[in-house]
Coordinates of C-alpha atoms and ligand atoms in Angstrom, one line a residue:
M1 CA 103.0 114.2 109.9
V2 CA 99.9 111.9 111.2
E3 CA 98.3 112.4 114.7
E4 CA 96.9 109.6 116.2
T5 CA 93.7 110.2 117.9
K6 CA 91.6 107.7 120.1
E7 CA 88.5 108.7 118.2
L8 CA 86.6 106.0 115.9
I9 CA 84.2 107.1 113.5
P10 CA 81.6 104.3 112.9
V11 CA 80.4 102.6 109.9
M12 CA 77.8 104.8 108.1
T13 CA 76.9 102.6 105.3
S14 CA 75.4 99.1 104.8
G15 CA 75.3 96.6 102.2
N16 CA 78.7 97.2 101.5
N17 CA 80.3 94.6 98.9
L18 CA 82.8 93.6 101.9
Q19 CA 80.4 92.9 104.9
N20 CA 82.8 91.5 107.5
Y21 CA 86.8 92.5 107.1
E22 CA 87.7 90.0 109.7
E23 CA 86.1 87.1 108.4
A24 CA 87.2 87.8 104.6
Y25 CA 90.9 88.5 106.1
A26 CA 90.8 85.1 107.6
S27 CA 89.4 83.2 104.8
F28 CA 90.0 84.9 101.5
K29 CA 92.2 83.4 98.8
W30 CA 93.6 85.2 95.7
E31 CA 92.3 82.2 93.7
D32 CA 88.7 82.9 94.8
A33 CA 89.1 85.9 92.7
E34 CA 90.7 84.3 89.8
K35 CA 87.6 82.3 89.2
E36 CA 85.7 85.5 88.2
F37 CA 87.6 85.8 85.0
T38 CA 86.6 84.5 81.7
W39 CA 90.0 83.1 81.1
Y40 CA 89.8 80.8 84.1
T41 CA 87.6 78.7 81.8
T42 CA 89.0 79.7 78.2
G43 CA 92.5 80.2 79.1
K44 CA 92.7 83.2 77.2
V45 CA 94.2 86.1 78.8
N46 CA 94.2 89.9 78.1
M47 CA 93.4 92.7 80.4
A48 CA 91.7 94.8 78.1
Y49 CA 89.3 91.7 76.8
E50 CA 88.3 91.5 80.5
A51 CA 88.0 95.2 81.2
I52 CA 86.0 96.2 77.8
D53 CA 85.1 93.5 75.4
R54 CA 83.9 90.9 78.0
H55 CA 81.2 93.3 78.9
V56 CA 80.0 93.6 75.5
D57 CA 80.1 89.7 74.9
E58 CA 78.0 89.2 78.1
G59 CA 75.4 91.7 76.8
R60 CA 76.4 94.9 78.8
G61 CA 77.6 96.7 75.5
D62 CA 75.3 99.6 75.8
K63 CA 76.3 100.4 79.1
T64 CA 78.4 103.6 79.5
A65 CA 81.8 103.0 80.1
L66 CA 83.2 106.8 79.9
L67 CA 82.0 109.8 80.7
F68 CA 84.5 112.6 79.6
S69 CA 84.4 116.2 80.0
D70 CA 86.9 119.1 79.7
A71 CA 86.6 122.7 79.0
T72 CA 85.9 121.9 75.1
R73 CA 84.5 118.6 75.0
E74 CA 81.8 116.4 76.8
E75 CA 81.4 113.1 75.5
S76 CA 80.1 109.7 76.3
Y77 CA 81.2 106.1 75.3
T78 CA 79.8 102.9 75.9
F79 CA 81.7 99.7 76.4
A80 CA 80.6 98.5 72.7
Q81 CA 82.2 101.8 71.5
M82 CA 85.2 101.4 73.3
K83 CA 85.5 97.9 72.2
A84 CA 85.4 99.2 68.7
L85 CA 87.6 102.0 69.2
S86 CA 90.3 100.2 70.6
N87 CA 90.2 97.5 68.2
K88 CA 90.8 100.3 65.8
F89 CA 93.9 101.4 67.2
G90 CA 95.0 97.9 68.0
N91 CA 94.8 97.4 64.2
V92 CA 96.6 100.7 63.7
L93 CA 99.5 99.5 65.7
R94 CA 99.7 96.3 64.0
S95 CA 99.7 97.8 60.7
L96 CA 102.8 99.6 61.8
G97 CA 104.6 96.4 62.4
I98 CA 104.2 96.9 66.2
G99 CA 103.3 93.7 68.4
K100 CA 103.4 91.9 71.4
G101 CA 106.4 93.0 74.1
D102 CA 106.9 96.3 72.1
R103 CA 106.9 99.8 74.2
V104 CA 104.2 102.1 73.2
F105 CA 104.1 105.3 75.0
I106 CA 101.2 107.8 75.4
F107 CA 101.8 111.2 76.3
M108 CA 99.1 113.6 76.1
P109 CA 96.4 115.4 78.3
R110 CA 93.2 113.3 79.3
S111 CA 91.1 112.8 76.5
P112 CA 89.0 109.9 75.0
E113 CA 91.6 109.1 72.6
L114 CA 94.1 108.7 75.4
Y115 CA 92.0 105.6 76.7
M116 CA 91.2 104.0 73.4
S117 CA 94.7 104.0 72.3
Y118 CA 96.0 102.6 75.9
A119 CA 93.3 99.6 75.8
G120 CA 94.2 99.2 72.0
A121 CA 97.8 98.8 72.6
V122 CA 97.1 96.3 75.4
K123 CA 94.8 94.1 73.1
I124 CA 97.9 93.5 70.9
G125 CA 99.9 92.7 73.6
A126 CA 102.2 96.0 73.4
I127 CA 103.3 97.4 76.9
V128 CA 102.1 100.8 77.5
G129 CA 104.3 103.5 79.1
P130 CA 102.1 106.7 79.9
L131 CA 103.9 110.0 80.3
F132 CA 102.4 112.7 82.5
E133 CA 101.5 115.8 80.2
A134 CA 103.5 118.2 82.3
F135 CA 106.9 116.4 81.4
M136 CA 109.1 118.3 79.5
E137 CA 111.9 117.3 77.1
A138 CA 114.7 116.0 79.9
A139 CA 111.9 114.0 81.5
V140 CA 110.3 112.6 78.3
K141 CA 114.0 111.7 77.0
D142 CA 114.9 109.8 79.7
R143 CA 112.0 107.8 80.0
L144 CA 111.6 106.9 76.3
Q145 CA 115.5 106.2 75.8
D146 CA 115.3 103.8 78.9
A147 CA 112.2 101.8 77.7
E148 CA 113.4 101.9 73.8
A149 CA 109.7 103.1 73.2
V150 CA 109.0 102.1 69.4
A151 CA 106.3 104.6 69.1
I152 CA 104.5 107.3 70.8
V153 CA 100.8 108.9 70.9
T154 CA 100.6 112.4 71.6
T155 CA 99.7 116.1 70.5
P156 CA 101.2 118.7 68.0
K157 CA 101.7 120.8 71.0
L158 CA 103.6 118.1 73.2
K159 CA 105.4 116.6 70.5
E160 CA 107.9 119.6 70.8
R161 CA 109.4 117.9 73.9
I162 CA 110.1 114.6 72.0
P163 CA 113.7 114.8 70.8
L164 CA 113.8 112.6 67.8
A165 CA 117.4 112.7 67.0
E166 CA 118.3 111.2 70.4
L167 CA 115.5 108.4 70.1
P168 CA 116.7 106.4 67.0
A169 CA 114.2 103.5 68.3
L170 CA 111.2 105.8 68.1
K171 CA 109.9 105.0 64.8
H172 CA 106.4 106.4 64.8
V173 CA 104.9 109.6 66.5
I174 CA 101.1 109.4 66.2
L175 CA 99.4 112.9 66.5
V176 CA 96.1 113.5 67.7
G177 CA 94.6 116.5 66.5
S178 CA 97.3 117.3 63.9
E179 CA 96.5 119.9 61.2
G180 CA 98.4 120.6 58.4
E181 CA 101.9 119.0 57.2
L182 CA 103.5 115.9 59.1
G183 CA 106.9 115.7 59.7
E184 CA 109.4 113.1 60.1
R185 CA 108.4 109.9 61.4
E186 CA 104.8 111.4 62.0
L187 CA 101.3 110.0 61.5
S188 CA 97.9 111.4 61.9
F189 CA 95.8 109.5 64.4
E190 CA 92.6 110.4 62.9
K191 CA 93.6 109.0 59.4
L192 CA 94.9 106.0 60.6
M193 CA 92.0 105.5 62.7
A194 CA 89.6 106.0 59.8
E195 CA 91.1 103.4 57.7
A196 CA 91.5 100.7 60.5
S197 CA 88.9 98.0 60.8
D198 CA 86.8 97.6 64.0
Q199 CA 87.5 93.9 64.0
L200 CA 90.5 92.9 65.8
E201 CA 92.0 89.4 66.6
I202 CA 93.1 90.2 70.3
E203 CA 96.6 89.0 71.1
W204 CA 96.3 86.1 74.0
V205 CA 99.1 86.5 76.3
D206 CA 100.6 85.0 79.2
R207 CA 99.5 86.2 82.8
E208 CA 103.0 87.1 83.4
D209 CA 103.3 89.0 80.0
G210 CA 104.0 92.9 80.5
L211 CA 101.2 95.4 80.6
Q212 CA 102.3 98.9 81.6
L213 CA 105.5 100.5 82.4
H214 CA 105.0 103.5 85.1
Y215 CA 108.2 105.2 85.8
T216 CA 108.6 106.6 89.1
S217 CA 111.5 107.8 91.2
G218 CA 113.6 106.8 93.9
S219 CA 116.3 108.6 96.0
T220 CA 119.2 108.0 93.6
G221 CA 119.7 107.9 90.0
K222 CA 117.1 108.2 87.1
P223 CA 113.4 107.4 87.4
K224 CA 113.0 103.7 87.4
G225 CA 110.6 101.7 85.0
V226 CA 108.3 99.9 87.4
L227 CA 106.7 97.0 85.1
H228 CA 103.6 95.6 85.7
V229 CA 101.8 92.3 84.1
H230 CA 98.2 91.1 83.2
N231 CA 97.9 89.1 86.3
A232 CA 97.5 92.3 88.2
M233 CA 94.0 92.3 86.9
I234 CA 93.1 89.9 89.9
Q235 CA 94.0 92.7 92.4
H236 CA 92.6 95.5 90.5
L237 CA 89.3 93.6 90.1
Q238 CA 89.0 92.4 93.6
T239 CA 90.0 95.9 95.3
G240 CA 87.7 97.7 93.2
K241 CA 84.8 95.5 94.9
W242 CA 85.9 95.7 98.3
V243 CA 87.7 99.0 98.7
L244 CA 86.2 101.0 96.0
D245 CA 82.9 99.2 97.0
L246 CA 82.0 99.1 93.4
K247 CA 78.6 97.9 92.5
Q248 CA 76.8 97.9 89.1
D249 CA 74.8 101.4 89.1
D250 CA 77.9 103.2 90.3
V251 CA 79.3 106.2 88.5
Y252 CA 82.6 106.5 89.8
W253 CA 85.3 109.1 89.6
C254 CA 88.8 109.0 90.1
T255 CA 90.7 112.3 90.1
A256 CA 94.3 111.1 89.3
D257 CA 95.9 111.4 85.9
P258 CA 97.0 108.2 83.8
G259 CA 100.5 109.7 83.9
W260 CA 100.5 108.4 87.3
V261 CA 99.7 104.8 88.6
T262 CA 96.3 105.8 90.2
G263 CA 95.2 107.1 87.0
T264 CA 95.6 103.8 85.2
V265 CA 94.7 101.3 87.8
Y266 CA 92.0 102.9 89.6
G267 CA 91.1 105.4 86.7
M268 CA 90.6 102.6 84.2
W269 CA 91.4 98.8 84.9
S270 CA 89.5 98.4 88.2
P271 CA 86.3 100.1 87.4
W272 CA 86.2 98.6 84.1
L273 CA 87.1 94.9 85.2
N274 CA 84.0 95.8 87.6
G275 CA 81.8 96.9 84.7
V276 CA 81.5 100.3 86.1
T277 CA 81.0 103.8 84.6
T278 CA 84.0 105.8 84.7
V279 CA 83.9 109.7 84.8
I280 CA 87.5 111.3 83.4
R281 CA 87.7 115.3 83.9
G282 CA 90.1 117.0 81.9
G283 CA 91.9 120.2 82.8
R284 CA 93.2 121.5 86.0
F285 CA 92.0 121.5 89.5
S286 CA 89.4 123.8 90.3
P287 CA 86.9 123.7 93.4
D288 CA 83.9 124.7 91.1
D289 CA 84.4 122.4 88.4
W290 CA 85.1 119.7 90.8
Y291 CA 81.9 120.1 92.7
Q292 CA 80.1 120.5 89.4
T293 CA 81.3 117.2 88.0
I294 CA 80.2 115.3 91.1
E295 CA 76.7 117.2 90.6
K296 CA 76.4 116.9 87.1
Y297 CA 77.5 113.2 86.8
R298 CA 75.8 112.2 90.1
V299 CA 78.9 110.6 90.9
T300 CA 78.4 107.9 93.7
V301 CA 82.1 106.8 94.4
W302 CA 85.0 109.6 94.3
Y303 CA 88.7 108.8 94.6
S304 CA 91.0 111.7 95.1
A305 CA 93.9 112.6 97.0
P306 CA 94.9 114.6 100.4
T307 CA 96.2 117.7 98.8
A308 CA 93.0 117.9 96.7
F309 CA 90.8 117.6 99.8
R310 CA 92.9 120.2 101.8
M311 CA 92.5 122.7 99.0
L312 CA 88.8 121.8 99.0
M313 CA 88.9 122.5 102.6
G314 CA 90.6 125.8 101.8
A315 CA 88.0 126.8 99.5
G316 CA 85.5 126.7 102.3
D317 CA 82.1 125.0 103.6
D318 CA 79.8 127.5 102.0
L319 CA 81.2 126.6 98.5
V320 CA 79.9 122.8 99.3
K321 CA 76.3 124.3 100.0
K322 CA 76.1 125.7 96.3
Y323 CA 76.4 122.0 95.1
D324 CA 74.1 118.8 95.1
L325 CA 76.3 116.2 96.3
S326 CA 73.8 114.0 97.7
S327 CA 74.7 111.4 95.3
L328 CA 78.1 110.5 96.9
R329 CA 78.1 107.4 98.8
H330 CA 81.8 106.4 99.1
V331 CA 84.9 108.7 99.1
L332 CA 88.5 107.6 99.1
S333 CA 92.1 109.2 99.3
V334 CA 95.4 108.2 98.5
G335 CA 99.2 109.3 97.8
E336 CA 100.0 110.8 100.7
P337 CA 99.1 111.3 104.6
L338 CA 95.4 112.0 105.2
N339 CA 95.1 114.6 108.0
A340 CA 92.7 113.6 110.6
E341 CA 91.8 117.1 110.6
V342 CA 90.8 116.6 106.9
V343 CA 88.7 113.3 107.8
R344 CA 86.9 115.4 110.3
W345 CA 86.2 118.2 107.9
G346 CA 84.9 115.7 105.3
L347 CA 82.6 114.2 107.7
K348 CA 81.3 117.9 108.5
V349 CA 80.7 118.9 105.3
Y350 CA 80.2 116.0 102.8
G351 CA 78.7 113.9 105.7
K352 CA 80.7 111.2 104.5
R353 CA 84.0 109.4 105.7
I354 CA 87.1 109.7 103.7
H355 CA 88.5 106.4 103.4
D356 CA 92.4 106.5 103.2
N357 CA 94.4 103.7 101.7
W358 CA 97.9 103.2 101.1
W359 CA 99.9 101.6 97.9
M360 CA 102.9 102.6 95.8
T361 CA 103.4 102.2 92.2
E362 CA 105.7 99.2 92.8
T363 CA 103.1 97.2 94.6
G364 CA 100.5 97.8 91.5
G365 CA 97.3 98.1 93.6
Q366 CA 95.9 99.0 96.9
L367 CA 97.4 96.8 100.0
I368 CA 96.3 98.7 103.2
S369 CA 92.9 100.2 103.4
N370 CA 89.8 101.5 105.5
Y371 CA 86.9 99.8 104.1
P372 CA 83.2 101.0 104.3
S373 CA 82.4 98.2 106.7
M374 CA 85.1 98.9 109.3
E375 CA 85.6 101.7 112.0
I376 CA 87.9 104.4 111.0
K377 CA 90.5 105.8 113.2
P378 CA 91.5 109.4 111.6
G379 CA 94.7 109.7 110.6
S380 CA 95.3 105.7 110.1
M381 CA 95.8 104.1 106.8
G382 CA 93.6 101.2 107.7
K383 CA 94.3 97.6 107.6
P384 CA 95.8 95.1 105.1
F385 CA 93.6 93.7 102.1
P386 CA 92.5 90.1 102.7
G387 CA 95.2 88.3 100.9
I388 CA 98.0 90.7 101.9
Y389 CA 100.1 90.1 104.9
A390 CA 101.8 93.4 106.2
A391 CA 104.1 93.9 108.7
I392 CA 106.6 96.5 110.5
V393 CA 110.0 95.0 110.6
D394 CA 113.5 96.3 111.7
D395 CA 116.5 96.5 109.2
Q396 CA 117.0 92.8 109.5
G397 CA 113.5 92.0 108.7
N398 CA 112.5 90.9 112.1
E399 CA 109.0 91.7 112.9
L400 CA 108.3 94.4 115.2
P401 CA 105.3 94.5 117.8
P402 CA 102.7 97.1 118.0
Y403 CA 103.6 100.9 118.5
R404 CA 107.4 100.3 117.2
M405 CA 108.1 102.4 114.3
G406 CA 109.9 100.6 111.4
N407 CA 109.9 99.5 107.9
L408 CA 106.5 98.9 106.2
A409 CA 106.8 95.8 104.5
I410 CA 104.6 93.2 102.6
R411 CA 105.0 89.6 102.4
A412 CA 105.8 88.9 98.8
P413 CA 104.5 88.1 96.2
W414 CA 101.0 89.4 95.6
P415 CA 99.1 89.5 92.1
S416 CA 99.8 93.1 91.2
M417 CA 103.4 93.1 92.6
M418 CA 105.8 94.8 90.0
R419 CA 107.5 91.8 88.2
Q420 CA 110.7 94.1 86.8
I421 CA 112.5 97.3 87.4
W422 CA 113.1 97.7 83.6
K423 CA 116.5 96.6 82.6
N424 CA 117.6 97.2 86.2
P425 CA 117.5 93.7 88.2
A426 CA 119.7 95.2 91.0
K427 CA 117.3 98.1 91.5
Y428 CA 114.5 95.2 91.9
E429 CA 116.4 93.1 94.3
E430 CA 117.0 95.9 96.5
Y431 CA 112.9 96.1 97.3
F432 CA 113.4 92.2 98.2
R433 CA 116.7 92.3 100.0
L434 CA 115.1 91.1 103.1
K435 CA 113.1 88.1 102.3
P436 CA 110.3 87.2 102.4
W437 CA 109.5 90.9 102.6
Y438 CA 109.0 93.6 100.1
I439 CA 110.5 96.6 101.8
S440 CA 108.4 99.7 100.8
G441 CA 110.7 102.5 101.9
D442 CA 108.0 103.7 104.2
S443 CA 108.1 103.8 107.9
A444 CA 105.4 103.3 109.9
Y445 CA 103.9 101.4 112.9
K446 CA 100.9 99.1 113.8
D447 CA 98.5 99.7 116.7
E448 CA 97.2 97.0 119.1
D449 CA 94.1 96.6 116.9
G450 CA 96.0 96.1 113.5
Y451 CA 95.7 99.5 112.0
F452 CA 98.7 101.0 110.2
W453 CA 100.1 104.6 110.8
F454 CA 102.3 106.4 108.2
Q455 CA 105.3 108.2 109.8
G456 CA 107.2 109.1 106.6
R457 CA 109.7 108.1 103.8
V458 CA 113.2 106.3 105.0
D459 CA 115.0 107.6 101.9
D460 CA 114.9 111.2 100.3
V461 CA 112.1 110.6 98.0
I462 CA 109.7 113.8 98.1
N463 CA 105.9 113.5 98.1
T464 CA 104.7 117.1 96.7
S465 CA 100.9 117.1 96.3
G466 CA 100.9 113.5 96.2
E467 CA 103.2 113.3 93.4
R468 CA 106.6 111.5 93.7
V469 CA 109.6 113.4 93.0
G470 CA 113.6 112.1 92.9
P471 CA 115.8 114.6 94.3
F472 CA 118.4 113.4 91.8
E473 CA 116.4 114.2 88.9
V474 CA 116.0 117.8 90.1
E475 CA 119.5 118.1 91.3
S476 CA 121.0 117.1 87.9
K477 CA 118.5 119.7 86.0
L478 CA 119.6 122.5 88.4
V479 CA 123.6 121.9 88.0
E480 CA 122.8 122.2 84.3
H481 CA 122.0 125.9 84.8
P482 CA 124.9 128.2 84.2
A483 CA 124.9 129.9 87.7
V484 CA 124.7 126.8 89.9
A485 CA 127.7 125.0 90.9
E486 CA 126.2 122.6 93.4
A487 CA 122.8 121.7 94.3
G488 CA 120.8 119.4 96.8
V489 CA 117.1 119.0 97.3
I490 CA 115.0 118.0 99.8
G491 CA 111.3 117.8 100.9
K492 CA 110.1 120.5 103.2
P493 CA 106.9 120.0 105.2
D494 CA 104.0 122.3 104.0
P495 CA 100.7 122.2 105.3
L496 CA 98.9 122.4 102.0
R497 CA 100.8 120.3 99.6
G498 CA 102.2 118.0 102.3
E499 CA 105.8 118.6 101.1
I500 CA 107.4 121.4 98.9
I501 CA 110.5 120.9 96.8
K502 CA 113.4 122.9 98.3
A503 CA 116.8 123.2 96.8
F504 CA 120.0 124.2 98.4
I505 CA 122.6 125.9 96.0
A506 CA 126.2 127.0 95.7
L507 CA 126.6 129.3 92.9
R508 CA 129.6 129.6 90.5
D509 CA 131.9 132.0 90.9
G510 CA 130.8 135.4 89.5
Y511 CA 127.1 134.6 90.3
Q512 CA 125.1 136.7 93.0
P513 CA 122.2 135.6 94.9
S514 CA 119.1 137.5 93.8
E515 CA 115.2 137.2 93.4
E516 CA 115.7 137.5 89.6
L517 CA 118.3 134.5 89.8
I518 CA 115.8 132.3 91.9
K519 CA 113.1 133.0 89.5
D520 CA 115.2 132.2 86.6
I521 CA 116.4 129.0 88.0
Q522 CA 112.9 128.0 88.9
E523 CA 111.9 128.5 85.2
F524 CA 114.8 126.4 83.9
V525 CA 113.6 123.6 85.7
K526 CA 109.8 123.9 84.8
K527 CA 110.9 124.2 81.2
G528 CA 113.5 121.5 81.2
L529 CA 112.1 118.6 83.7
A530 CA 108.4 119.4 84.6
A531 CA 106.5 122.3 86.4
H532 CA 105.7 120.0 89.3
A533 CA 109.4 119.1 89.8
A534 CA 110.6 122.8 90.1
P535 CA 111.7 124.1 93.7
R536 CA 109.2 126.4 95.3
E537 CA 112.2 127.5 97.7
I538 CA 115.7 128.3 96.7
E539 CA 118.3 128.8 99.6
F540 CA 121.7 129.8 98.4
R541 CA 124.6 128.8 100.5
D542 CA 128.5 129.2 99.8
K543 CA 129.0 125.4 100.3
L544 CA 127.0 122.3 100.5
P545 CA 127.5 119.5 103.0
K546 CA 129.3 116.5 101.3
T547 CA 130.6 113.3 102.0
R548 CA 134.5 112.6 101.2
S549 CA 133.4 111.0 98.0
G550 CA 131.6 114.1 96.9
K551 CA 127.9 113.2 97.6
I552 CA 125.6 115.9 98.8
M553 CA 124.2 114.9 102.4
R554 CA 120.6 115.7 102.0
R555 CA 120.3 114.6 105.6
V556 CA 122.2 117.4 106.9
L557 CA 120.2 119.9 104.5
K558 CA 117.1 118.3 105.7
A559 CA 118.3 119.0 109.6
W560 CA 119.4 122.8 108.8
E561 CA 115.8 123.3 107.4
L562 CA 114.0 121.8 110.1
G563 CA 116.3 123.3 113.0
L564 CA 117.2 119.8 114.1
P565 CA 120.6 118.2 115.4
T566 CA 122.7 117.0 112.2
G567 CA 123.8 113.5 113.5
D568 CA 126.9 111.9 112.8
L569 CA 129.0 113.7 110.4
S570 CA 132.1 111.7 110.4
T571 CA 131.7 111.2 106.9
M572 CA 131.6 114.5 105.9
E573 CA 134.2 116.4 103.9
D574 CA 135.7 118.7 106.3
Ligands
WTA601 C1 103.1 107.7 99.9 C2 100.8 106.6 94.8 C3 100.6 108.0 103.7 C4 104.0 106.9 100.4 C5 99.7 105.4 95.0 C6 104.4 105.8 99.2 C7 101.0 107.5 101.2 C8 104.1 106.9 98.0 C9 99.7 106.7 101.2 C10 104.0 106.1 96.8 C11 98.8 107.1 102.2 C12 100.7 106.7 99.4 N1 99.6 107.7 103.5 N2 101.6 108.1 102.3 N3 97.6 106.6 102.2 N4 99.6 106.4 100.2 N5 101.9 107.5 100.1 O1 104.3 105.5 93.9 O2 105.1 107.3 100.7 O3 103.1 107.7 93.5 O4 105.5 105.1 99.3 O5 102.0 105.5 94.3 O6 103.3 107.8 98.3 O7 103.6 106.9 95.9 P1 103.4 106.6 94.3

């Protein structure tokens, strides 16, 4: 997917926070970053304190923390206001008997209330589980059940997707913007907030206590709950300095939704730990709105994703000229391979280098990156962050020399590394089966200059528009459709979205393939699971390739799709 080029794009900015990468790589220690936190001297730890209250205590309370806009609202909040509002929400949760270690979920579109709830829950030591607003009932239920969530903050529209009868542990449904009668277990966010005090005793926690739980997909089984702890703030602060290159006057915009890890770590924690103003835009992607957002807020640092850049490229060069984007200083991308072509295009139309970087939900923070003070090789993810040792290893854990493709591995641990797969220690251990390595599941190689080049996934996980989708979750939903006997799901390469979801389906007796049936099955997954998880392509087959133990062989489906040899079929059923 990534083309290696010999070209080098030179450094374009001076005065970057990280002046000399090689020097920092040789000398930096994570303990250096610890000294920046108040707990280094006070011993009192809480992520939300460092990200919000600290700025108020140190005289920066009047600075803007959040610039929010969507189709109907345009609001701005200072750090002092965020402190007071998150305090209120912390008190709301406490008054409901919620405290340290309890799981509180947040399921709503981007809004200021989302951020005050998030920070408020963290202040009382609760573990926050954010859910992407596009999730439908089955996806919502699986995650809330697995985490045994005790409360959820949501909206009247989205609450319809929360099956209370199947969620006995979920005691409180806190509704933002409710009108009229409240139902079973329901409470009004606005009413509770109005009654709550804005003074709060923060819950001081251990650095290893739970902070947030991000559900993500693997190739087998249901989504797994990736637990991050307060200690991650060390990495969030330092990568904000050196990768995002954040400075005090920056206006920073991360386009990711907080339902995904980029939207929490780099949409909220990292900029706020650095005391920087964050732009949050609600609503769907639209090239005009996006450029307008940069122009209106004079955004200086912009963090987005390859599919978005490809869509902006598709929207044309002339559109760029309609807007004043001269405020931009630093542009970044994450989540999927960033084509060299897009980097070249960015240089042409924005006059900026797009800095690719690599990490995963499990890693809790950026690990490999292009830095403003380093030459970029378009198509490469860059080099390991100081304090991180990355390598390419074979299936026994031996390091491979340059240009050999293998498993992208990181020497464990690092500050923001996940600390648990919720209630599933076996799954957690799988990542660390080749000690001392964390095995990412990505394949890559390293070149002679130490740049890393992404090659693909080693498992069946699908990355569509930067969103990670597990084939098992989609297949499980598909076979619930009355016409579907068997289903196998793969990622099919796509020039715009990186991959699209394609399903191979064997129908039950009495059903015939048709366009209507395809639409019906697609709708079924959209309504039952999530729009982004619905297959864009469906192909009917009389039979699907299976192992003798009955497992669908996605590898063979992929080979069919790509017209490649099917490889070893000795385990196939007949
Ligand atoms: C992929 C998102 C190529 C990769 C932060 C990884 C990338 C998965 C890049 C994690 C990149 C992420 N180039 N591929 N720069 N960044 N990926 O958990 O396959 O949603 O394993 O975390 O996205 O996706 P996740």
